[in-house]
PDB file of C-alpha atoms in Angstrom:
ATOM      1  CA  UNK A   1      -2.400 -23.263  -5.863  1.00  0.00           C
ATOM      2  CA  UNK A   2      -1.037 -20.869  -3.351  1.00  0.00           C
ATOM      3  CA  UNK A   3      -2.425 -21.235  -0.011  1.00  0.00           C
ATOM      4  CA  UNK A   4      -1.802 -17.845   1.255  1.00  0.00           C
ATOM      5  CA  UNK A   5      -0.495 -14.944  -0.865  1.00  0.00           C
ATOM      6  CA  UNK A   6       0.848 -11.618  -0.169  1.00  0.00           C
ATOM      7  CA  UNK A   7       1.321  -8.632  -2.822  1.00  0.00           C
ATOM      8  CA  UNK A   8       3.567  -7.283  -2.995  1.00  0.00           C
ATOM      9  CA  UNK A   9       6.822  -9.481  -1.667  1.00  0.00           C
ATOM     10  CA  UNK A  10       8.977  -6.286  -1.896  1.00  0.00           C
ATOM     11  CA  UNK A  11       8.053  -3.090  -0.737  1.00  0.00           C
ATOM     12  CA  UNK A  12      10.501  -0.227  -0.699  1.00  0.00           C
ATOM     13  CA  UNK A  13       9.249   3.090  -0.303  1.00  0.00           C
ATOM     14  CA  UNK A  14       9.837   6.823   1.524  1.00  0.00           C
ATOM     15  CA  UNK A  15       9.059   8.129   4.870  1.00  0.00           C
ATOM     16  CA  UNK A  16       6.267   9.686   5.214  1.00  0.00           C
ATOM     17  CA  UNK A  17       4.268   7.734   1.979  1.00  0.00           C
ATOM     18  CA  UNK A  18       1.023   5.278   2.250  1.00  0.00           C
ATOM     19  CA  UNK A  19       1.263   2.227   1.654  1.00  0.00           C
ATOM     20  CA  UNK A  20      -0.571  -0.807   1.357  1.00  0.00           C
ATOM     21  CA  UNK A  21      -0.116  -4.867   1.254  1.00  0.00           C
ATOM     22  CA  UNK A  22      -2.464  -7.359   0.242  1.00  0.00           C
ATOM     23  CA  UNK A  23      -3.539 -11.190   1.617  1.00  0.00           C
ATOM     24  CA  UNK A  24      -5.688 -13.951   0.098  1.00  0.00           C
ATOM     25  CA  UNK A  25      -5.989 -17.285   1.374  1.00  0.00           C
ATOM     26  CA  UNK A  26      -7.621 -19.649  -0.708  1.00  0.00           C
ATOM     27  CA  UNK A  27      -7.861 -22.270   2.331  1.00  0.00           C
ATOM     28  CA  UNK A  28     -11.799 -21.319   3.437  1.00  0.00           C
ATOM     29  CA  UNK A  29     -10.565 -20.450   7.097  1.00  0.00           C
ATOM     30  CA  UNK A  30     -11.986 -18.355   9.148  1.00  0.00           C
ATOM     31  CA  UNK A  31      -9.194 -16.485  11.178  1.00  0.00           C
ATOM     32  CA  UNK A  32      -6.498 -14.083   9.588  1.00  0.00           C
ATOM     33  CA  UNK A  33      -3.273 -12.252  11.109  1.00  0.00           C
ATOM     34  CA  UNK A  34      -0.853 -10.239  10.278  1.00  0.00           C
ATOM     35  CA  UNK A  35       2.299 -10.395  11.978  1.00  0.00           C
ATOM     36  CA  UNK A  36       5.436  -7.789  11.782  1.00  0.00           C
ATOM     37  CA  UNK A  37       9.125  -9.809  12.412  1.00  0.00           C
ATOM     38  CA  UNK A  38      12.016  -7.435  12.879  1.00  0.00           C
ATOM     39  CA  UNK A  39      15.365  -7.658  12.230  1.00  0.00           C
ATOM     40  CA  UNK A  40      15.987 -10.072  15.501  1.00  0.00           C
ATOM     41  CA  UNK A  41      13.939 -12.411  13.541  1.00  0.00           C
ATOM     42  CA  UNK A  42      11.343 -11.784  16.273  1.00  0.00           C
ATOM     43  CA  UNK A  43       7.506 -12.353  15.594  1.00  0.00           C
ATOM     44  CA  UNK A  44       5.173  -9.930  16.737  1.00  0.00           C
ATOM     45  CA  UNK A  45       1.292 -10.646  15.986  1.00  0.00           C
ATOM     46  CA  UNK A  46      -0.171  -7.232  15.253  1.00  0.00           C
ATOM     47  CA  UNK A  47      -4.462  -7.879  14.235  1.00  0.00           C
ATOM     48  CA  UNK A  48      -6.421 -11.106  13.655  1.00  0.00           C
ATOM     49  CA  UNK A  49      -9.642 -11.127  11.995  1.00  0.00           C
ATOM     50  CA  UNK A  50     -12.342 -13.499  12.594  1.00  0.00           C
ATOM     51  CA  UNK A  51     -15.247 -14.004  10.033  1.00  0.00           C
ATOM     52  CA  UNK A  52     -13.972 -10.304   8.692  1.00  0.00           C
ATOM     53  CA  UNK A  53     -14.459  -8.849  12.292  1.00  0.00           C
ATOM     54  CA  UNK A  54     -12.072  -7.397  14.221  1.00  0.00           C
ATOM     55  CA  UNK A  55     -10.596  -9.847  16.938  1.00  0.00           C
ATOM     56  CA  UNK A  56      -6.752  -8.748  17.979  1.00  0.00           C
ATOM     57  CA  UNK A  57      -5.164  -5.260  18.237  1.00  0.00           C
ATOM     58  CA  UNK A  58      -2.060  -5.487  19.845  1.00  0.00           C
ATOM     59  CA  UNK A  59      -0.197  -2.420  20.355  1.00  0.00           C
ATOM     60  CA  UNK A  60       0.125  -0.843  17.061  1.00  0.00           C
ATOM     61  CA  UNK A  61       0.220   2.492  16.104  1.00  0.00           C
ATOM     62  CA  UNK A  62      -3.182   3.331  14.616  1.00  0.00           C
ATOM     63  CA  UNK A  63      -1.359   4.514  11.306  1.00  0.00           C
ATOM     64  CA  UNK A  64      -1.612   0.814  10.974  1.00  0.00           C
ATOM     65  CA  UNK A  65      -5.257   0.144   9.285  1.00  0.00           C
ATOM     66  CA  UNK A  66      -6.138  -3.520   8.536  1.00  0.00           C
ATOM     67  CA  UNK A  67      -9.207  -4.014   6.288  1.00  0.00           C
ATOM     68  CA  UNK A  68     -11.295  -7.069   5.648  1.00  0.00           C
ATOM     69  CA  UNK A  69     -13.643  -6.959   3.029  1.00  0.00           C
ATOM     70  CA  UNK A  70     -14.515 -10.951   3.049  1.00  0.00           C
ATOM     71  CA  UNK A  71     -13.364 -13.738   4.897  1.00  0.00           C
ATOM     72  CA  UNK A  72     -10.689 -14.724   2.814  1.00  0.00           C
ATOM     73  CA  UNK A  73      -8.957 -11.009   2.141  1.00  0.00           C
ATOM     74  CA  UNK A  74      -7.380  -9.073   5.411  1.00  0.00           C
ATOM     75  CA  UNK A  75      -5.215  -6.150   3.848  1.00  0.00           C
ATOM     76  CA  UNK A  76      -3.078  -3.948   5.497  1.00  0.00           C
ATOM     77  CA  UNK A  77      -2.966  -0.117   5.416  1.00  0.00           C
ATOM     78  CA  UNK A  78       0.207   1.845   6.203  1.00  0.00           C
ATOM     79  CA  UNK A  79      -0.043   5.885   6.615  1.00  0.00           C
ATOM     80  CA  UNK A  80       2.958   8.157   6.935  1.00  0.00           C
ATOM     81  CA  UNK A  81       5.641   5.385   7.084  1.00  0.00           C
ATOM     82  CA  UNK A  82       8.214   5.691   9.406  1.00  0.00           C
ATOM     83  CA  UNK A  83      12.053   4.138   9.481  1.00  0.00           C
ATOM     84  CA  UNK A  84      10.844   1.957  12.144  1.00  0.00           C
ATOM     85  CA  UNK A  85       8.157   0.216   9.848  1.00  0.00           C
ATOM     86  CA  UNK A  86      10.800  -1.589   8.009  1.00  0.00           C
ATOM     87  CA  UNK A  87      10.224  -5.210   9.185  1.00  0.00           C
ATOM     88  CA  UNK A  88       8.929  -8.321   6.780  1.00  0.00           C
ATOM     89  CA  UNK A  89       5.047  -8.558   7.304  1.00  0.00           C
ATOM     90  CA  UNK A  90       3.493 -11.499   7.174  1.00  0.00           C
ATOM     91  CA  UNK A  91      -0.235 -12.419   6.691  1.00  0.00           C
ATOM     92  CA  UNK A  92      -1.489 -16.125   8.009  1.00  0.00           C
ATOM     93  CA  UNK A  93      -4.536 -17.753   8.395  1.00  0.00           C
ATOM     94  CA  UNK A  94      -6.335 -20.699  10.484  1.00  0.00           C
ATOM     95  CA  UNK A  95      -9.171 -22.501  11.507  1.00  0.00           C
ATOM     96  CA  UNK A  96     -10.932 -20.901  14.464  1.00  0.00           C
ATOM     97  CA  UNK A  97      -9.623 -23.171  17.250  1.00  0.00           C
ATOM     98  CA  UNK A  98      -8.110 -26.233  15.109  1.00  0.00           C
ATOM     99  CA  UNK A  99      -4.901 -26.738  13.194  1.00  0.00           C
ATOM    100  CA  UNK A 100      -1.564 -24.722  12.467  1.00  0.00           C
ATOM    101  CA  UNK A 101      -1.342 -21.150  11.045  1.00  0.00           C
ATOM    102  CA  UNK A 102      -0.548 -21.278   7.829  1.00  0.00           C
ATOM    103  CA  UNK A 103       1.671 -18.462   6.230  1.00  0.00           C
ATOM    104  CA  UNK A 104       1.985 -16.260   3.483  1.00  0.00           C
ATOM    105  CA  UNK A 105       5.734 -15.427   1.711  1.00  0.00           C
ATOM    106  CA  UNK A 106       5.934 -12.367   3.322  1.00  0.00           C
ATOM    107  CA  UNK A 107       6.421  -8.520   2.417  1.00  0.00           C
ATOM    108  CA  UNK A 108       9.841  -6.747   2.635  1.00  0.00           C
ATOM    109  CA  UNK A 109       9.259  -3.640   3.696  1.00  0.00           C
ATOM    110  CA  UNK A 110      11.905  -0.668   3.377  1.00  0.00           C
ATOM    111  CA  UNK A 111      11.157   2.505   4.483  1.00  0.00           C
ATOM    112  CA  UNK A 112      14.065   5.161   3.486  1.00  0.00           C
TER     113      UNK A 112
ATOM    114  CA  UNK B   1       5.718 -13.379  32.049  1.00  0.00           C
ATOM    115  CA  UNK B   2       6.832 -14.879  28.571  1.00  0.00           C
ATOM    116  CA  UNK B   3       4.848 -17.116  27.404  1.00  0.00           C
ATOM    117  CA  UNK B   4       7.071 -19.222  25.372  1.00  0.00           C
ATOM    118  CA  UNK B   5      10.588 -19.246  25.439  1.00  0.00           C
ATOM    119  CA  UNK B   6      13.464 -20.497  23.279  1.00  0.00           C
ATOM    120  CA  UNK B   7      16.728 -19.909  25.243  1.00  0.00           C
ATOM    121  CA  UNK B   8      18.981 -21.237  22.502  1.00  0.00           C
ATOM    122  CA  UNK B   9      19.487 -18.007  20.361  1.00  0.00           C
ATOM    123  CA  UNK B  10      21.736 -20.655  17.624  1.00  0.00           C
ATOM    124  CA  UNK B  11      22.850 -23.920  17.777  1.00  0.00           C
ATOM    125  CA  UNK B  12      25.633 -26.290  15.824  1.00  0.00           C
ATOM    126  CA  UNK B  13      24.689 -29.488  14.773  1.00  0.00           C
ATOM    127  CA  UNK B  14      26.612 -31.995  12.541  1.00  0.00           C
ATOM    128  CA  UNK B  15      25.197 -33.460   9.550  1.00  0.00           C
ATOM    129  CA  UNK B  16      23.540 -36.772  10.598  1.00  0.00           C
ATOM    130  CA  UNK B  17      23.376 -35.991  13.914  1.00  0.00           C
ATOM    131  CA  UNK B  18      20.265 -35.814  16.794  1.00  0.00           C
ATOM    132  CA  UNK B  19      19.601 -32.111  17.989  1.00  0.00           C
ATOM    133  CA  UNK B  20      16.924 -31.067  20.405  1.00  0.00           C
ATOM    134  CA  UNK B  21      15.888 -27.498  20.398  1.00  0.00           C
ATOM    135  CA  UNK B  22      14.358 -26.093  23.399  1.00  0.00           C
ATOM    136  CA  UNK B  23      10.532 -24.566  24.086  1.00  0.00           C
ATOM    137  CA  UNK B  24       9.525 -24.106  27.665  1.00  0.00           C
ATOM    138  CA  UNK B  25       5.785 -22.819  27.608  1.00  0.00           C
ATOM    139  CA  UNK B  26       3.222 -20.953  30.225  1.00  0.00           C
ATOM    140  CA  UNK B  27      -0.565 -21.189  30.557  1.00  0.00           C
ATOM    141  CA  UNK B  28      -2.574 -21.809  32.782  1.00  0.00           C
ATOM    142  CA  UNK B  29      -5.304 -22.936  30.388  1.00  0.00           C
ATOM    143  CA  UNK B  30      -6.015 -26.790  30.371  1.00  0.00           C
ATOM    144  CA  UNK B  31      -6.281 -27.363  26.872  1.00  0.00           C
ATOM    145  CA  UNK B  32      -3.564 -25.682  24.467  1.00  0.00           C
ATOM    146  CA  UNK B  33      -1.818 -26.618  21.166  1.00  0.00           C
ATOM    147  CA  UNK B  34       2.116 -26.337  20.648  1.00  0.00           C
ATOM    148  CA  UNK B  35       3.794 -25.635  17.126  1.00  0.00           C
ATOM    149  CA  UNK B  36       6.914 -25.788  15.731  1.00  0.00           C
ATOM    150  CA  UNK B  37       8.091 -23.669  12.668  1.00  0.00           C
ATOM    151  CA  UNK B  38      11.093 -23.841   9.975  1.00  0.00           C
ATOM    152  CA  UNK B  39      11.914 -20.338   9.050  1.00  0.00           C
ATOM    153  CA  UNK B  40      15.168 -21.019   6.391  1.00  0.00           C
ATOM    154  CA  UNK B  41      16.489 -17.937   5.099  1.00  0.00           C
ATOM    155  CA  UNK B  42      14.802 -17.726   1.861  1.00  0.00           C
ATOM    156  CA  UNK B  43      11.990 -16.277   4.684  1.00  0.00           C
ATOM    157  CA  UNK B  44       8.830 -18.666   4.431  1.00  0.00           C
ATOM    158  CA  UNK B  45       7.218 -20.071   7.608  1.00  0.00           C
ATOM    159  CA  UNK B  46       6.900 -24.006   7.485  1.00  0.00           C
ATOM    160  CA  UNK B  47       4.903 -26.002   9.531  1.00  0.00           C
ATOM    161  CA  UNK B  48       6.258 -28.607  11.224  1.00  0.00           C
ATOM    162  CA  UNK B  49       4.402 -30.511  13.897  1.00  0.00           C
ATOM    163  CA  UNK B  50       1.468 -30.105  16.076  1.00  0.00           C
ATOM    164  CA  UNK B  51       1.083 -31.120  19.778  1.00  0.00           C
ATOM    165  CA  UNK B  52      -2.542 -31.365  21.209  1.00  0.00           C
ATOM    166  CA  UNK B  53      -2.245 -30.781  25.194  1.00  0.00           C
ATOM    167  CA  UNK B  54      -4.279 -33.377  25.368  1.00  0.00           C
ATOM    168  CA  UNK B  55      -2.465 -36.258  23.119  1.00  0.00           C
ATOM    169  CA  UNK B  56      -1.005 -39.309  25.152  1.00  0.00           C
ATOM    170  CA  UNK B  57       1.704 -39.369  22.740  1.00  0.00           C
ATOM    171  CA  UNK B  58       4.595 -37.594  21.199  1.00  0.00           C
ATOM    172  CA  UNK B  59       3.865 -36.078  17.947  1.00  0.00           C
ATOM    173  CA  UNK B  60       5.407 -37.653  15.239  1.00  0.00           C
ATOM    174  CA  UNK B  61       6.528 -36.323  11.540  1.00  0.00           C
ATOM    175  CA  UNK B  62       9.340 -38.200   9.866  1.00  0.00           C
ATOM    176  CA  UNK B  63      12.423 -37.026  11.002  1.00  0.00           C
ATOM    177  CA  UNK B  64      10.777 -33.873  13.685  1.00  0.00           C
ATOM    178  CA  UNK B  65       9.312 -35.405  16.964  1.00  0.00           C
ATOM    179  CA  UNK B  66       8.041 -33.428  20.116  1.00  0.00           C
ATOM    180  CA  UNK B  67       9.647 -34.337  23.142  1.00  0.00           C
ATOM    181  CA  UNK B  68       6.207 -33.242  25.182  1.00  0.00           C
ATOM    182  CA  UNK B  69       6.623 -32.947  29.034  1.00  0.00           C
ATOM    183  CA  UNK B  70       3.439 -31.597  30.544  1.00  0.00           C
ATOM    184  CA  UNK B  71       4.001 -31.009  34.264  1.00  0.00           C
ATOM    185  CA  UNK B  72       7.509 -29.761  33.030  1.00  0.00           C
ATOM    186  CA  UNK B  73       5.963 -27.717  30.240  1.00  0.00           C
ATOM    187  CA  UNK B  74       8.335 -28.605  27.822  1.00  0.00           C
ATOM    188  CA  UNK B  75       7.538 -29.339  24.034  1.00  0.00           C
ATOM    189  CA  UNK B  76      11.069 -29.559  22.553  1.00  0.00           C
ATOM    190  CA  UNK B  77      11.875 -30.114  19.145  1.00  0.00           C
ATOM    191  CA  UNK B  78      13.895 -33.323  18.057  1.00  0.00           C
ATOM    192  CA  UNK B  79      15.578 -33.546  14.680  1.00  0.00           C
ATOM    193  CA  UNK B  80      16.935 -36.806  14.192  1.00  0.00           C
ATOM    194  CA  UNK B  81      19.576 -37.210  11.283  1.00  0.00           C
ATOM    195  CA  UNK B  82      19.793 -33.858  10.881  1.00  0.00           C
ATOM    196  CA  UNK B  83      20.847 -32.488   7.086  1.00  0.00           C
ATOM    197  CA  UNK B  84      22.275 -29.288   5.752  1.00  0.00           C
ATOM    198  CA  UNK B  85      18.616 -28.500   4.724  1.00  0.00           C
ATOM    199  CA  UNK B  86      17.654 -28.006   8.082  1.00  0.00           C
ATOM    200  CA  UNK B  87      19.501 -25.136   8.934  1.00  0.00           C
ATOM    201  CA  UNK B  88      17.022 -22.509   9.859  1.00  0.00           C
ATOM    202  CA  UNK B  89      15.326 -20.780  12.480  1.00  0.00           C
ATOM    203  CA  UNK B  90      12.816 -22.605  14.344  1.00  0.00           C
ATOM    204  CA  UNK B  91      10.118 -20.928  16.391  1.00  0.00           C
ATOM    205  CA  UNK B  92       8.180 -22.834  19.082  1.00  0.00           C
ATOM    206  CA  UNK B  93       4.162 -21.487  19.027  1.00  0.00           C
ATOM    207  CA  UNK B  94       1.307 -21.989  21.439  1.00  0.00           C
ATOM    208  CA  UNK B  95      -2.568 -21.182  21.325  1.00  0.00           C
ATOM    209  CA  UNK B  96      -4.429 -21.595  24.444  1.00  0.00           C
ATOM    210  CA  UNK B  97      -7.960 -22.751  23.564  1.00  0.00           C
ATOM    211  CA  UNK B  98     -10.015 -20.491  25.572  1.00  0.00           C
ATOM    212  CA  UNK B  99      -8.138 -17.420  23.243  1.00  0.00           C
ATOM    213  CA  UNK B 100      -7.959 -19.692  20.129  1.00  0.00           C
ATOM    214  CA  UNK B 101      -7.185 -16.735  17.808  1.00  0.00           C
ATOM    215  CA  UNK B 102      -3.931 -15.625  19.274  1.00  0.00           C
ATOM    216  CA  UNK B 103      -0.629 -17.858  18.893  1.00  0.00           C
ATOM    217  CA  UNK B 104       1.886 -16.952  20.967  1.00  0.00           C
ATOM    218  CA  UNK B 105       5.579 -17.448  19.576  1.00  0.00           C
ATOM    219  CA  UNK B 106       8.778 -17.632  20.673  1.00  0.00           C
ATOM    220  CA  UNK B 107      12.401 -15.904  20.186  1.00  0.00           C
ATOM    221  CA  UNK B 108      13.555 -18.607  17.803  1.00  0.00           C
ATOM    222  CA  UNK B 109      16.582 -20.623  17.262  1.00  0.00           C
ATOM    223  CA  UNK B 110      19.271 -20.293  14.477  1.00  0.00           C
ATOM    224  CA  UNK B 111      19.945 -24.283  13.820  1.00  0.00           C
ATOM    225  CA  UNK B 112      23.294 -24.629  11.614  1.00  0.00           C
ATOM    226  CA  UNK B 113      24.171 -27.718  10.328  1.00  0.00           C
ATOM    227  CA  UNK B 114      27.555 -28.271   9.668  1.00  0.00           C
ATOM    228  CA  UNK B 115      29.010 -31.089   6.926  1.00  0.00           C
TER     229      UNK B 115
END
């Protein structure tokens, strides 16, 4: 059983479209994330949810819209998509304040 | 101020060889976990090895220990034997307990393993 999954693992679309990715983790933690790591390789955390409620907004553009609907779903929401979007996305989960993150496979995202 | 940093952007091992991969960290919180990662190119994140700010000891995990120097605030990363397998990048992580949804991560380090 997958731990945490992402749909879809490749994502290549036009500027200026909506677009949307999906997370599940089957783990019963209570923390998800979604991170954006650019070409550098570099890992930037972009929103956590806690218990489905909003806990971390870094610096994101608000075209960027995560949603929540349970505890063990945190999608993310992409309007008007930009060049500068393209990154791999990844979604992750934890245990409020035990253990590692654990990871999903990531999305490829191309914006063209 | 960063608060974890990797200054090895790659490093060169050879096969069967020890390498230690750097992670200096900053917080001024008390109590704080440290992570390692294996990125290897086919993308995933892997897990690696957990050190509690708290533990007496090194964390252990087959052939990955954490050479953990508090008042230094060091947690490197020791791969002993190392195998072509383990070329990757490896990220160092922290999460300071008083923010214990955030984890803070490093710049990464390209580990090549050469036969």
């Amino acid at each position: 059983d997958t731990a945490v999954s992402q749909t879809p693992k490749y994502l290549v679309t036009q500027m200026g479209n909506d677009k949307s990715i999906k997370c599940e983790q089957n783990l019963g933690h209570d923390t998800m994330y979604w991170y954006k790591q650019d070409s550098k390789k570099f890992l930037k955390i972009m929103f956590s949810y806690n218990n489905k409620e909003l806990i971390i907004n870094e610096t994101v553009p608000n075209r960027f819209s995560p949603k929540s609907p349970d505890k063990a779903h945190l999608n993310l929401h992409i309007n008007s998509l930009e060049l500068g979007d393209s990154a791999v996305y990844f979604c992750a989960s934890s245990q409020a304040q035990v253990g590692e993150q654990f990871f999903g496979p990531g999305t490829r995202l191309t914006v063209l | 101020a960063q608060k974890i940093t990797q200054t090895q952007p790659g490093m060169f091992v050879q096969e069967k060889e020890a390498v230690t991969l750097d992670c200096t960290y900053d917080t001024s919180d008390p109590s704080y976990g440290l992570f390692w990662y294996k990125q290897p190119s086919s993308g995933e994140m892997i897990f690696l090895i957990y050190q509690g700010s708290y533990d007496q000891q090194n964390a252990t995990e087959g052939r990955y220990s954490l050479n953990f120097q508090k008042a230094r605030k060091s947690a490197n990363l020791v791969i002993s034997a190392s195998q072509l397998g383990d070329s990757a990048m490896y990220f160092c992580a922290m999460r300071e307990d008083y923010n214990f949804n955030k984890f803070y991560f490093g710049s990464g380090t390209k580990l090549n393993v050469k036969p």
